[in-house]
Amino acid sequence: MAIIESPTARATSPLAAYGAQPAVQGPGMAALVAWVEEIAALTKPDRIHWVDGSAEEHEALLAQMVADGTLIKLNDAKRPGSYLARSDEADVARLESRTFICSDKQEDAGPTNNWAEPAEMRATLRPLFDGSMRGRTMFVVPFSMGKVGGPISQLGVQLTDSPYAVASIEIMTRVGVEVTKLIAQGAPWVRTVHSVGSPLHHGDDDVAWPSNDEKYIVHFPDTLEVWSFGSGYGGNAILAKKCYALRIASVIGRDQGWMAEHMLLIRVIDPQGRAYHVAAAFPSACGKTNLAMLRPTIPGWKVETLGDDITWIRPGEDGRLYAINPEAGFFGVAPGTGESTNVTAVETLWGNVLFTNVALTDDGDVWWEGLTDEAPAHLIDWRGEDWTPDAGRPAAHPNSRFTVSAAQAPSIADDWEEAVPLDVILFGGRRATNVPLVVEAFGWEHGVFLGSNISSERTAAAEGRVGELRRDPFAMMPFCGYNMADYFGHWLEMGRLASQLPKVYQVNWFRRGADGRFLWPGFGDNSRVIDWIVRRLQGEADAVETPIGPVPAPGSLNLSGLDVPQQDLDELFEIDADAWLEEADLTDEFYALFGERTPVELREQLDGLRARLKAAKD
Ligand code: OXD
Ligand code: MN
């Protein structure tokens, strides 16, 4: 198999002018070429295209997908440079049940990951990948997480037969020859292989969204590899994101003394112009993008976006923890993103967007539930069918997405690609009961305890029954590439590696009253919680101690201009010792899952919590 495209492919494909193996020399190049050849020999694509990351190539790729029926070009007057993809109905979300961590030893994957013996898994995958790219082009996509050559950045290469994945990776990461050059010079890189698992035999017609009923998303943490088969969707196909930047990177971070976290990253600027950096872990669909693009309702405050989903954190020479957003784009959930909830996101989406599974308007634009208060009178829904507001079903899939460059956000910080020192870490979940609006950790170990206890109601981003409460420690349950108890231990260890640690807070925007109403308005008013936290850092806001941690002293939260009745505030901060003791029993059960591997510090934290709750009852 030649690495350079065949002359016939050159003549027929608009991509043909690009894609020859880059003329890059260096000691690392041979290993890359050998691996590309090995995977090509297995998957047997008709063509191989080395992605150079140029704008011309990206345009040609999009044009080819429009010609092939994979993408619909949106009306340039309404949504310039933008496209709509409709996935197969059976390929609409990340698949946790098909996600595997194949560490050499089962206990290194731990009880919360699916594990398979690596050799057995390779034996399962080999026949699936054998010939899986027949009739298709295999793209070689070199990418950097973090700016190319940056001190916290890491490299990878994805081989894929999905042009949609290539276009998405080009938005979500930094792709191109500059990365290949670093690899050629010998920089380490992670191997990721992706096939939609839908070979084309001679004369077969292709479908708009090729995929396979059989799906595998497999990680080999000991050899730092990802193999994904059968799905073209989101995190199953953009392997740089959840697979690499979280699962594989969490393993690299464990071994090298840094952290890969499922966190947004923002800069908060107070009325005096002082800047603070906040990283926040929230389970999927808890309003992360909204917080990443927060428009404060209190005067004088400003929030700048650095990242909306993933944060890598490393101790700096000065003993502080430094953070970057390793991604270059947002892969955001569209429904619920609207003028009234996140106008910054709506403005970010003015053009150059790859939409997936949203509805198409009659004038060639897009719509989803929540974009506007009123739905258009007629749409083509995400399945490609006519839709009217009385259809009785959503027009956009609940997990429909936009993929857009982060640089397009009006709120993006000028220096968003640089590392920033962390001042605050927030842990949040979607909790109707028990958890107050904000609680301060007593210290780092208590903060790690709070993070290990995040829980949330299940959402559409993953399969399963919507509404069910699930534990999501550090919002990493689906994304930790190793034993979760060892990961808790790594957090504790990081506390020992840094000398000036960020302060940790637990927040909950979603507490409901006895009547089922949300007690807190959320959105821009969440800035009031951040204002209190920043004033705590400065020693300017009072707190009262409770068994679960310090909470705002009466009057210390800035509520001016906000109409929340005192009774709602009381409920928002109510701590029911009995309910918390029951929750402590659930934590015990959860920690028991990991047996002896649960760090003793966390058990001590749990004992301390129980003792304080019991004392409060006496
Ligand atoms: C996501 C998720 O898609 O967390 O970002 O599920
Ligand atoms: Mn996420």
Short mmCIF file of N, CA and C and ligand atoms in Angstrom, two decimals, residues 242 262 284 288 309 479, ligand 2:
data_model
loop_
_atom_site.label_atom_id
_atom_site.label_comp_id
_atom_site.label_asym_id
_atom_site.label_seq_id
_atom_site.Cartn_x
_atom_site.Cartn_y
_atom_site.Cartn_z
N LYS A 242 -12.78 13.00 24.57
CA LYS A 242 -12.95 12.22 25.81
C LYS A 242 -11.94 11.08 25.88
N HIS A 262 -12.27 16.88 33.75
CA HIS A 262 -13.48 17.21 32.98
C HIS A 262 -14.03 18.54 33.52
N SER A 284 -22.05 15.86 32.83
CA SER A 284 -22.59 16.28 31.55
C SER A 284 -23.96 16.93 31.73
N LYS A 288 -22.45 23.50 31.87
CA LYS A 288 -21.03 23.87 31.83
C LYS A 288 -20.77 24.99 30.83
N ASP A 309 -14.89 22.45 28.59
CA ASP A 309 -15.14 21.02 28.87
C ASP A 309 -13.97 20.30 29.55
N PHE A 479 -14.99 8.99 32.35
CA PHE A 479 -13.81 9.50 31.63
C PHE A 479 -12.48 9.18 32.31
MN MN B 2 -18.10 16.96 28.84
#
